[in-house]
Tab-separated table of C-alpha atoms in Angstrom:
chain	number	residue	atom	x	y	z
A	1	MET	CA	81.995	96.439	124.525
A	2	LYS	CA	80.070	94.732	127.546
A	3	LYS	CA	81.140	95.992	130.488
A	4	ILE	CA	80.408	93.252	133.823
A	5	LYS	CA	80.988	94.830	137.068
A	6	THR	CA	81.507	91.441	139.751
A	7	PHE	CA	83.574	90.837	143.234
A	8	LEU	CA	86.433	88.993	143.943
A	9	TRP	CA	85.040	86.516	145.847
A	10	LEU	CA	83.825	84.989	142.921
A	11	TRP	CA	87.481	84.088	142.411
A	12	LEU	CA	86.838	81.300	145.228
A	13	CYS	CA	83.486	80.108	143.895
A	14	MET	CA	84.107	77.324	141.270
A	15	THR	CA	81.075	75.498	141.639
A	16	SER	CA	78.518	77.951	141.883
A	17	VAL	CA	76.065	79.656	139.577
A	18	MET	CA	77.007	83.561	139.633
A	19	PRO	CA	74.905	86.540	138.936
A	20	ILE	CA	77.221	88.801	136.886
A	21	HIS	CA	76.119	92.720	136.766
A	22	ALA	CA	76.773	93.884	132.980
A	23	ALA	CA	76.637	97.488	131.408
A	24	GLN	CA	76.145	97.529	127.676
A	25	ASN	CA	77.745	99.947	125.755
A	26	ASP	CA	75.402	101.821	123.292
A	27	ALA	CA	78.118	101.072	120.743
A	28	GLN	CA	77.707	97.556	120.377
A	29	VAL	CA	75.814	95.880	117.712
A	30	TYR	CA	74.800	92.575	116.390
A	31	ARG	CA	73.195	91.806	113.124
A	32	ASN	CA	70.220	89.412	112.179
A	33	PRO	CA	69.300	86.755	111.250
A	34	VAL	CA	70.473	85.849	115.327
A	35	ILE	CA	69.318	82.370	114.699
A	36	ASP	CA	70.960	81.301	110.921
A	37	VAL	CA	68.932	77.996	110.418
A	38	SER	CA	65.117	77.408	110.226
A	39	VAL	CA	63.554	77.376	113.681
A	40	PRO	CA	60.029	78.868	112.493
A	41	ASP	CA	57.200	80.116	115.070
A	42	PRO	CA	59.559	80.936	117.889
A	43	THR	CA	58.489	80.940	121.639
A	44	VAL	CA	60.835	81.780	124.748
A	45	ILE	CA	60.771	81.910	128.211
A	46	ARG	CA	63.951	83.236	130.685
A	47	ALA	CA	64.347	80.225	132.321
A	48	LYS	CA	65.250	80.025	136.642
A	49	ASP	CA	68.907	79.555	135.464
A	50	GLY	CA	69.347	82.996	134.026
A	51	TYR	CA	69.379	81.999	130.369
A	52	PHE	CA	66.742	82.770	127.892
A	53	TYR	CA	65.572	79.072	126.160
A	54	LEU	CA	63.965	79.384	122.405
A	55	TYR	CA	61.750	76.671	120.748
A	56	GLY	CA	60.310	76.469	117.596
A	57	THR	CA	58.494	74.195	114.964
A	58	GLU	CA	60.493	71.049	114.320
A	59	ASN	CA	62.121	71.862	111.001
A	60	ILE	CA	64.767	69.994	113.476
A	61	ARG	CA	62.501	66.913	114.001
A	62	ASN	CA	61.241	66.787	117.745
A	63	LEU	CA	61.351	70.446	118.319
A	64	PRO	CA	64.490	72.107	118.733
A	65	ILE	CA	65.805	73.963	121.858
A	66	TYR	CA	68.147	76.824	121.433
A	67	ARG	CA	69.860	78.982	124.383
A	68	SER	CA	70.949	82.054	125.140
A	69	SER	CA	72.021	84.805	127.957
A	70	ASN	CA	71.321	87.829	125.926
A	71	LEU	CA	69.148	87.276	122.634
A	72	VAL	CA	71.465	87.598	120.095
A	73	ASP	CA	74.022	84.480	120.607
A	74	TRP	CA	72.535	81.184	120.408
A	75	SER	CA	73.250	77.871	120.827
A	76	PHE	CA	71.646	74.471	119.601
A	77	VAL	CA	70.857	72.428	123.017
A	78	GLY	CA	68.838	69.686	121.807
A	79	THR	CA	65.476	68.705	121.148
A	80	ALA	CA	62.043	68.359	123.175
A	81	PHE	CA	61.260	64.982	122.331
A	82	THR	CA	63.184	62.272	120.974
A	83	ASP	CA	61.721	59.502	118.634
A	84	GLU	CA	60.341	57.200	121.444
A	85	THR	CA	58.988	60.184	123.668
A	86	ARG	CA	57.293	62.787	121.406
A	87	PRO	CA	53.621	62.625	121.241
A	88	GLN	CA	51.576	59.806	119.877
A	89	TRP	CA	48.088	61.423	119.283
A	90	ASN	CA	47.664	62.387	115.492
A	91	PRO	CA	50.172	60.279	114.386
A	92	LYS	CA	50.576	61.514	110.887
A	93	GLY	CA	50.985	64.862	112.532
A	94	ASN	CA	54.307	66.986	113.021
A	95	ILE	CA	54.555	69.197	115.925
A	96	TRP	CA	54.684	72.832	114.867
A	97	ALA	CA	54.129	76.356	117.033
A	98	PRO	CA	55.199	75.656	120.455
A	99	ASP	CA	54.233	78.276	123.570
A	100	ILE	CA	56.858	77.694	126.715
A	101	SER	CA	55.444	78.689	130.094
A	102	TYR	CA	56.805	78.347	133.715
A	103	ILE	CA	53.500	76.816	135.784
A	104	HIS	CA	53.761	75.803	139.099
A	105	GLY	CA	57.382	74.802	139.156
A	106	LYS	CA	57.450	73.056	135.558
A	107	TYR	CA	57.809	74.467	132.295
A	108	VAL	CA	54.849	73.395	129.872
A	109	LEU	CA	54.906	73.365	126.480
A	110	HIS	CA	51.570	73.840	124.762
A	111	TYR	CA	52.030	72.721	120.901
A	112	ALA	CA	50.183	72.077	117.642
A	113	LYS	CA	50.166	68.605	116.048
A	114	SER	CA	49.022	68.682	112.161
A	115	GLU	CA	49.623	68.259	108.765
A	116	TRP	CA	49.294	69.858	105.821
A	117	GLY	CA	45.281	70.021	104.644
A	118	GLY	CA	44.398	68.487	108.348
A	119	GLU	CA	42.359	71.312	109.445
A	120	TRP	CA	39.737	68.930	111.491
A	121	THR	CA	42.455	66.154	112.694
A	122	CYS	CA	44.737	68.803	114.246
A	123	GLY	CA	44.750	69.846	117.603
A	124	VAL	CA	46.668	71.407	120.720
A	125	GLY	CA	48.758	69.064	123.019
A	126	VAL	CA	50.926	69.894	125.569
A	127	ALA	CA	54.216	68.683	127.620
A	128	THR	CA	55.825	68.881	130.632
A	129	ALA	CA	59.352	68.779	132.132
A	130	ASP	CA	61.302	69.984	135.304
A	131	LYS	CA	64.174	71.735	132.972
A	132	PRO	CA	63.826	73.967	130.196
A	133	GLU	CA	65.919	71.990	128.410
A	134	GLY	CA	63.714	68.508	128.598
A	135	PRO	CA	63.248	65.702	129.022
A	136	PHE	CA	59.621	66.643	128.020
A	137	THR	CA	56.296	64.279	129.077
A	138	ASP	CA	53.685	64.377	126.907
A	139	HIS	CA	50.298	64.727	128.147
A	140	GLY	CA	48.269	64.193	125.285
A	141	ALA	CA	45.786	66.526	123.269
A	142	ILE	CA	44.261	69.039	125.105
A	143	LEU	CA	41.766	69.950	122.255
A	144	ILE	CA	41.197	68.339	118.827
A	145	SER	CA	39.361	70.736	115.978
A	146	LYS	CA	36.333	68.254	115.136
A	147	GLU	CA	35.833	68.311	119.313
A	148	ILE	CA	35.981	72.055	120.487
A	149	GLY	CA	34.316	72.952	116.639
A	150	VAL	CA	36.775	75.454	115.394
A	151	GLN	CA	38.517	74.491	112.194
A	152	ASN	CA	42.356	74.271	112.158
A	153	SER	CA	42.745	74.476	115.692
A	154	ILE	CA	46.475	75.196	115.756
A	155	ASP	CA	49.241	77.850	117.092
A	156	PRO	CA	48.079	77.711	120.813
A	157	PHE	CA	49.232	80.526	123.334
A	158	TYR	CA	49.299	80.382	127.153
A	159	TYR	CA	48.304	83.477	129.116
A	160	GLU	CA	47.750	83.812	132.619
A	161	ASP	CA	45.288	86.861	133.934
A	162	GLY	CA	45.350	86.911	137.663
A	163	GLU	CA	44.865	83.566	139.081
A	164	HIS	CA	42.644	82.365	135.620
A	165	LYS	CA	44.895	80.520	132.987
A	166	TYR	CA	43.954	80.429	129.442
A	167	LEU	CA	44.412	78.970	126.103
A	168	PHE	CA	44.344	81.388	123.163
A	169	TRP	CA	44.834	79.352	119.932
A	170	GLY	CA	43.409	79.626	116.063
A	171	SER	CA	44.969	79.944	112.612
A	172	PHE	CA	42.588	82.179	109.929
A	173	ARG	CA	39.407	80.484	110.594
A	174	GLY	CA	38.717	82.868	113.598
A	175	ILE	CA	40.990	83.055	116.883
A	176	TYR	CA	39.479	81.579	120.216
A	177	ALA	CA	40.035	81.327	124.146
A	178	ILE	CA	38.926	78.858	126.750
A	179	GLU	CA	39.804	78.750	130.379
A	180	LEU	CA	42.491	76.141	131.401
A	181	THR	CA	42.427	74.236	134.988
A	182	ASP	CA	45.288	75.969	137.076
A	183	ASP	CA	48.091	73.303	136.034
A	184	GLY	CA	47.480	74.527	132.211
A	185	LEU	CA	47.008	70.905	131.254
A	186	LYS	CA	43.495	70.676	130.710
A	187	ILE	CA	40.437	72.486	129.744
A	188	LYS	CA	38.535	73.386	132.945
A	189	ASP	CA	35.313	72.215	133.741
A	190	GLY	CA	32.444	73.824	132.324
A	191	ALA	CA	34.444	76.393	130.381
A	192	ARG	CA	33.157	77.928	126.786
A	193	LYS	CA	35.301	79.011	124.434
A	194	GLN	CA	34.871	82.585	122.933
A	195	GLN	CA	36.106	83.995	119.421
A	196	VAL	CA	38.381	87.359	120.065
A	197	ALA	CA	39.458	87.967	116.489
A	198	GLY	CA	38.785	87.210	112.893
A	199	THR	CA	39.696	85.090	109.718
A	200	PHE	CA	42.617	87.225	109.042
A	201	MET	CA	45.139	85.866	111.426
A	202	GLU	CA	47.062	83.320	112.868
A	203	ALA	CA	49.817	83.130	115.897
A	204	VAL	CA	48.528	84.688	118.535
A	205	TYR	CA	50.020	86.772	121.259
A	206	VAL	CA	48.630	88.395	124.037
A	207	HIS	CA	50.495	91.325	126.017
A	208	LYS	CA	49.473	93.143	128.766
A	209	ARG	CA	50.832	97.174	128.919
A	210	GLY	CA	48.914	99.771	131.551
A	211	ASP	CA	45.184	99.660	130.705
A	212	TYR	CA	45.479	97.570	127.566
A	213	TYR	CA	45.663	93.894	126.457
A	214	TYR	CA	47.603	93.781	122.910
A	215	LEU	CA	46.274	91.390	120.733
A	216	PHE	CA	49.082	90.274	118.174
A	217	GLY	CA	49.359	87.974	115.098
A	218	SER	CA	50.396	87.419	111.833
A	219	ALA	CA	48.489	87.555	108.838
A	220	GLY	CA	49.042	86.526	105.091
A	221	SER	CA	50.991	83.644	103.549
A	222	CYS	CA	53.662	82.174	105.962
A	223	CYS	CA	55.505	79.716	103.954
A	224	GLU	CA	56.225	80.587	100.410
A	225	GLY	CA	59.923	82.038	100.241
A	226	ASN	CA	60.519	85.286	98.761
A	227	ARG	CA	56.882	85.301	98.007
A	228	SER	CA	55.510	84.941	101.207
A	229	THR	CA	53.346	87.542	102.932
A	230	TYR	CA	53.186	87.370	105.933
A	231	HIS	CA	53.053	90.142	108.427
A	232	VAL	CA	52.888	91.011	111.996
A	233	THR	CA	49.457	92.205	113.310
A	234	VAL	CA	48.218	94.022	116.635
A	235	GLY	CA	45.183	95.650	117.978
A	236	ARG	CA	44.072	96.428	121.483
A	237	SER	CA	41.311	96.146	124.011
A	238	LYS	CA	40.699	96.865	127.939
A	239	ASN	CA	39.415	93.626	128.261
A	240	LEU	CA	41.165	90.087	128.280
A	241	PHE	CA	38.142	88.986	125.391
A	242	GLY	CA	38.042	92.043	123.597
A	243	PRO	CA	36.342	93.698	121.770
A	244	TYR	CA	39.814	94.299	120.156
A	245	VAL	CA	40.191	97.104	117.608
A	246	ASP	CA	42.715	99.071	115.750
A	247	LYS	CA	43.385	103.079	115.848
A	248	GLN	CA	40.125	103.638	114.175
A	249	GLY	CA	38.358	101.825	116.868
A	250	ARG	CA	37.219	99.299	113.648
A	251	SER	CA	37.079	95.770	115.473
A	252	LEU	CA	39.671	92.496	114.723
A	253	LEU	CA	36.413	90.359	114.614
A	254	ASP	CA	35.795	92.237	111.440
A	255	ASN	CA	38.918	91.313	110.170
A	256	HIS	CA	40.680	95.183	110.902
A	257	TYR	CA	44.179	95.485	111.954
A	258	GLU	CA	47.517	97.286	112.474
A	259	VAL	CA	50.564	96.357	110.681
A	260	LEU	CA	53.387	96.266	112.900
A	261	LEU	CA	55.938	94.382	110.935
A	262	HIS	CA	56.097	93.296	107.194
A	263	GLY	CA	58.843	92.428	104.917
A	264	ASN	CA	61.587	94.318	103.179
A	265	GLU	CA	64.544	93.915	100.830
A	266	LEU	CA	66.077	91.856	103.124
A	267	VAL	CA	63.362	89.632	104.619
A	268	ALA	CA	60.048	88.161	103.324
A	269	GLY	CA	57.431	86.961	105.309
A	270	PRO	CA	58.079	88.223	108.976
A	271	GLY	CA	56.060	87.064	111.392
A	272	HIS	CA	54.716	84.265	114.156
A	273	HIS	CA	56.835	86.162	116.706
A	274	ALA	CA	58.069	85.160	120.129
A	275	GLU	CA	56.833	86.203	123.415
A	276	LEU	CA	57.931	90.048	123.962
A	277	VAL	CA	60.867	90.457	125.996
A	278	THR	CA	62.559	93.100	128.382
A	279	ASP	CA	66.002	93.882	128.812
A	280	ASP	CA	67.288	95.807	131.554
A	281	ASN	CA	67.252	99.568	130.112
A	282	GLY	CA	63.312	98.623	129.839
A	283	ASP	CA	63.158	97.908	126.010
A	284	ASP	CA	61.140	95.470	124.537
A	285	TRP	CA	62.213	92.797	121.980
A	286	MET	CA	60.767	90.845	119.548
A	287	LEU	CA	62.012	87.061	118.260
A	288	TYR	CA	60.436	86.314	114.885
A	289	HIS	CA	60.782	84.179	111.917
A	290	GLY	CA	61.363	85.261	108.336
A	291	PHE	CA	62.853	84.222	105.070
A	292	SER	CA	66.447	85.836	104.205
A	293	ARG	CA	65.753	87.303	100.566
A	294	ASN	CA	69.111	86.165	99.431
A	295	ASP	CA	68.696	82.671	101.057
A	296	PRO	CA	65.182	81.583	100.683
A	297	ASP	CA	66.054	77.997	100.576
A	298	ALA	CA	67.391	78.056	103.906
A	299	GLY	CA	64.040	78.571	105.688
A	300	ARG	CA	62.329	80.442	108.355
A	301	LYS	CA	65.345	82.267	109.904
A	302	VAL	CA	65.265	84.159	113.505
A	303	TRP	CA	65.509	87.881	113.473
A	304	LEU	CA	65.246	90.318	116.638
A	305	ASP	CA	64.183	93.680	116.827
A	306	LYS	CA	63.482	96.257	119.125
A	307	VAL	CA	59.563	97.174	120.203
A	308	GLU	CA	58.477	100.903	121.267
A	309	TRP	CA	55.375	102.182	122.564
A	310	ILE	CA	54.282	105.536	121.363
A	311	ASP	CA	50.719	106.994	121.897
A	312	GLY	CA	49.914	103.543	123.355
A	313	TRP	CA	50.710	101.269	120.806
A	314	PRO	CA	53.617	99.067	119.946
A	315	HIS	CA	55.974	100.717	116.785
A	316	MET	CA	58.931	99.013	115.023
A	317	GLN	CA	61.917	101.130	113.147
A	318	GLY	CA	60.209	101.211	109.959
A	319	SER	CA	58.075	98.470	110.376
A	320	GLN	CA	60.470	96.411	109.016
A	321	PRO	CA	63.322	94.134	109.903
A	322	SER	CA	66.756	95.336	110.850
A	323	LYS	CA	70.080	94.429	109.558
A	324	VAL	CA	72.423	95.921	112.183
A	325	ALA	CA	71.359	97.436	115.553
A	326	ALA	CA	72.477	98.340	119.440
A	327	ARG	CA	72.177	94.990	121.251
A	328	PRO	CA	69.645	94.299	123.952
A	329	VAL	CA	70.933	95.476	127.323
A	330	PHE	CA	71.236	92.776	130.184
A	331	ASP	CA	73.094	94.049	133.756
A	332	GLU	CA	73.046	90.716	134.767
A	333	ILE	CA	74.728	87.402	133.148
A	334	THR	CA	74.872	83.946	134.471
A	335	LEU	CA	78.317	82.297	134.877
A	336	ALA	CA	78.663	79.001	136.008
A	337	ASP	CA	81.681	77.559	138.025
A	338	PRO	CA	83.863	80.941	137.930
A	339	THR	CA	87.480	80.878	138.123
A	340	ILE	CA	89.846	83.589	137.550
A	341	PHE	CA	93.610	83.478	136.549
A	342	PHE	CA	96.384	86.474	136.070
A	343	ASP	CA	98.633	86.762	133.494
A	344	ASN	CA	100.449	90.427	132.189
A	345	GLY	CA	98.592	92.631	134.128
A	346	THR	CA	94.981	91.343	132.991
A	347	TYR	CA	92.417	89.062	135.145
A	348	TYR	CA	90.951	86.627	133.263
A	349	LEU	CA	87.669	85.288	134.660
A	350	TYR	CA	86.792	81.854	132.633
A	351	GLY	CA	83.092	80.331	133.415
A	352	THR	CA	80.679	77.532	131.981
A	353	SER	CA	78.629	79.041	129.376
A	354	PRO	CA	75.364	78.368	127.519
A	355	GLY	CA	77.159	77.562	124.373
A	356	GLU	CA	79.439	74.685	123.356
A	357	GLY	CA	82.364	75.583	125.656
A	358	PHE	CA	83.669	78.596	128.074
A	359	ASP	CA	83.583	82.011	128.076
A	360	VAL	CA	85.685	84.043	129.023
A	361	TYR	CA	85.878	87.911	130.201
A	362	THR	CA	88.848	90.222	131.113
A	363	SER	CA	89.936	92.695	133.366
A	364	LYS	CA	92.265	94.754	135.016
A	365	ASP	CA	90.409	95.927	138.394
A	366	LEU	CA	88.294	92.887	139.170
A	367	GLU	CA	85.667	95.210	139.175
A	368	THR	CA	84.642	96.014	135.644
A	369	TRP	CA	84.678	93.178	133.266
A	370	THR	CA	84.473	93.001	129.282
A	371	GLY	CA	83.492	90.258	127.370
A	372	PRO	CA	82.904	87.439	126.203
A	373	VAL	CA	86.133	88.080	124.614
A	374	GLY	CA	87.187	84.545	123.481
A	375	ALA	CA	88.811	83.639	120.327
A	376	THR	CA	86.030	81.931	118.897
A	377	ASP	CA	82.367	83.514	119.174
A	378	GLY	CA	83.410	84.693	123.083
A	379	MET	CA	84.645	81.526	124.142
A	380	ALA	CA	88.314	80.553	124.842
A	381	LEU	CA	87.212	76.562	124.214
A	382	VAL	CA	84.752	74.969	121.811
A	383	LYS	CA	83.315	71.643	121.571
A	384	GLY	CA	85.022	70.084	118.840
A	385	ASP	CA	88.066	71.300	119.270
A	386	VAL	CA	88.805	69.424	122.352
A	387	PHE	CA	87.315	65.811	124.101
A	388	GLY	CA	83.889	65.830	125.063
A	389	THR	CA	80.743	65.818	123.523
A	390	LYS	CA	78.189	67.043	126.517
A	391	GLY	CA	78.737	67.956	130.278
A	392	PHE	CA	81.549	71.147	130.036
A	393	TRP	CA	82.037	72.242	133.282
A	394	ALA	CA	84.396	73.780	135.549
A	395	PRO	CA	87.402	75.383	133.367
A	396	GLN	CA	90.794	75.722	135.341
A	397	VAL	CA	93.671	78.066	133.426
A	398	PHE	CA	97.375	77.969	134.107
A	399	LYS	CA	100.660	78.660	132.469
A	400	ARG	CA	103.889	76.826	131.775
A	401	GLY	CA	106.319	78.627	129.618
A	402	SER	CA	104.773	80.378	126.554
A	403	LYS	CA	101.828	78.254	127.054
A	404	TYR	CA	98.087	78.191	128.241
A	405	TYR	CA	96.715	75.109	129.633
A	406	MET	CA	92.882	74.869	130.836
A	407	ALA	CA	91.750	71.628	132.568
A	408	TYR	CA	88.079	71.257	132.626
A	409	THR	CA	85.162	68.331	132.742
A	410	ALA	CA	83.260	66.922	129.832
A	411	ASP	CA	81.482	63.579	129.559
A	412	GLU	CA	81.915	63.287	133.465
A	413	GLN	CA	85.802	62.909	132.907
A	414	MET	CA	88.531	65.229	133.334
A	415	ALA	CA	90.636	66.654	130.224
A	416	ILE	CA	92.845	69.395	129.054
A	417	ALA	CA	93.539	71.800	126.477
A	418	GLU	CA	96.302	74.157	125.258
A	419	ALA	CA	96.297	77.662	123.723
A	420	ASP	CA	98.871	79.923	122.716
A	421	SER	CA	96.855	83.016	124.196
A	422	PRO	CA	94.480	83.070	127.249
A	423	LEU	CA	91.760	83.717	125.062
A	424	GLY	CA	92.062	80.659	123.220
A	425	PRO	CA	91.301	79.082	121.468
A	426	PHE	CA	92.016	76.087	123.418
A	427	LYS	CA	92.525	73.042	121.465
A	428	GLN	CA	93.873	69.435	122.078
A	429	LYS	CA	96.869	66.958	119.822
A	430	LYS	CA	94.955	64.147	120.796
A	431	ASN	CA	91.276	64.089	121.896
A	432	LYS	CA	91.161	62.046	124.980
A	433	CYS	CA	90.941	62.520	128.727
A	434	PHE	CA	93.697	61.722	131.643
A	435	PRO	CA	95.431	58.700	130.500
A	436	PRO	CA	96.737	56.003	131.344
A	437	ARG	CA	93.439	55.904	132.962
A	438	CYS	CA	90.172	57.965	132.887
A	439	VAL	CA	88.994	59.478	135.744
A	440	ARG	CA	84.936	59.171	135.784
A	441	LEU	CA	83.011	61.557	138.346
A	442	THR	CA	79.739	60.072	139.044
A	443	PRO	CA	76.533	62.224	141.089
A	444	SER	CA	78.087	60.083	144.391
A	445	CYS	CA	81.646	61.745	144.018
A	446	SER	CA	81.695	63.915	146.987
A	447	SER	CA	85.513	63.906	148.154
A	448	THR	CA	88.130	66.125	146.703
A	449	MET	CA	90.178	64.592	143.950
A	450	MET	CA	94.059	66.092	143.677
A	451	ALA	CA	95.647	65.261	140.175
A	452	ARG	CA	99.365	65.463	139.760
A	453	PHE	CA	100.507	66.515	136.622
A	454	THR	CA	103.392	64.770	134.825
A	455	SER	CA	105.347	67.091	132.069
A	456	THR	CA	104.094	63.998	129.610
A	457	MET	CA	101.008	66.894	129.774
A	458	PHE	CA	102.809	69.941	128.785
A	459	ALA	CA	104.283	67.995	125.666
A	460	SER	CA	100.796	66.313	124.160
A	461	SER	CA	98.103	68.314	126.032
A	462	THR	CA	97.193	65.279	128.001
A	463	ALA	CA	97.928	64.232	131.559
A	464	THR	CA	98.994	61.385	134.082
A	465	ALA	CA	96.892	61.389	137.216
A	466	SER	CA	97.972	60.421	140.774
A	467	LEU	CA	94.557	59.930	143.044
C-alpha cells in the first residue's frame, strides 16, 4: 500500500503538475522483471517533470523510451528517433547502448552505432532534445573506432566531474575516457584518450560515493540466451582515471575485478546496468537487463534490484537477481491535472499519469492518500478501452444514478466514458468524442468552454455539447 499526503487545494488545481508526498509501506512489493519485453542496455534519468525515463538498445526500432514514476511500473511512450530522423552515419549500423544526460537545459543522448563484426567502423554519436520523450535531433558522430584508434568503440557513458565533462566508452578492447566540450557534443580540442580498464569488460558506468569513484562494467557473453555468462563487475579508485582496483588492490587494467551481480535460476546474463537511482529512503537501485530462463526467446528484459554499501563496496542481495522484493520508496509523486470526486465517504483523486490512462488514489480525510488503486494497473481509465490514441489529459468524474462518468481530453478533443465503480475500468460503448460535432482544442484556445450534457450521454457514454 502506498500512502500519499496532499492538500485540499489540490482540488482547485485542475491543470497543474503537483508533487504529492508519499510514504511507502514496507510490505509493498514488486515482481521482476519490471519491463517484460526486451529492452537491452538500459539507461535512466529522472527528468524535470518528475518522472523516470528509460532508454534502451533498439530491439524496438529507433530506440525505445519508457516512463515511470517509481522504477517499477513502466509504460512505453515512443522512440527517440523515426525512420526519417534516425542517425545516418554508419548507415549499416544499429543504435545500441544509449546513455541519457541533462546538460544545460537539453536532454543529451549519447549512443553507439554498430553492427556485429564492425569493430573498426562503429562509433559513438550524440543527439539532443528539449523533452525527455523527444523528438531527438542527431548531431552525428563524436568518435569512430578507426579514427580514435580504439577497436569496438561502443557503449558510451557521459560523466561530469566538477566543471569538466567526459565520455567513457569501450567493449572488450579496453575502457577509455576523453574530455568533451562543455555541451557534451564534441571532443574538446587537444583532449587525449586515457585507458582506465582492461579488456575484460564493456558497458562502463562511473559512480562517485564518498572519497571513491566506482567503475562498474559487465563481463562475459551478453547475448546467448540461457547460455549467456554476462555479469556485473566493479572496482574503485580515488582518482577518476584510476588506477581502479579490486578488494585485493589488483588493477582493473590487468583484468581483475569484483563481481557484483551474476545469473541464477531465474535470470541468465544480468548486466549492462543503468545509472544508480537513489530513492527517498536513501537506498540505491540498479536497473539492468537479463534473459528470463523460462522465456529466453523473449530477449533481454529489464530487472530491478537494490544496491547496498558495506565497508566501502557495493553489494546486492546474494549477488543475484531477485524475483520479489520491497519496492523503492518515493515520497513525492508527480500527478498532473488533479481532480477530486467524493462518493460514499471516500475521496477519489484522479490525474494524468505517465502510463496509458488516468491514475486514481483514495482518502478518507484529504490528507493521507492510498494508491494508485485503479482497476487496471492502478489506472481507472486505460487507453484502448476508450476514444483517443494520445494526449490523455485532465479527467473529471461525476455520478448519475448508479453509473460513474469520466470526461477527459484525448487527441485534442473531449470525450466521456462510464464505469460501475469510481475505480473503473471506465469504458465506452462507442469510441467517439462529443457528437454531433467534436470540440477540437488548440494551443491558442484560452477561453473556458462550458458544455451542456443531455440525457443521451448517460445512455450511450457520449455527449452533446452546447458551446
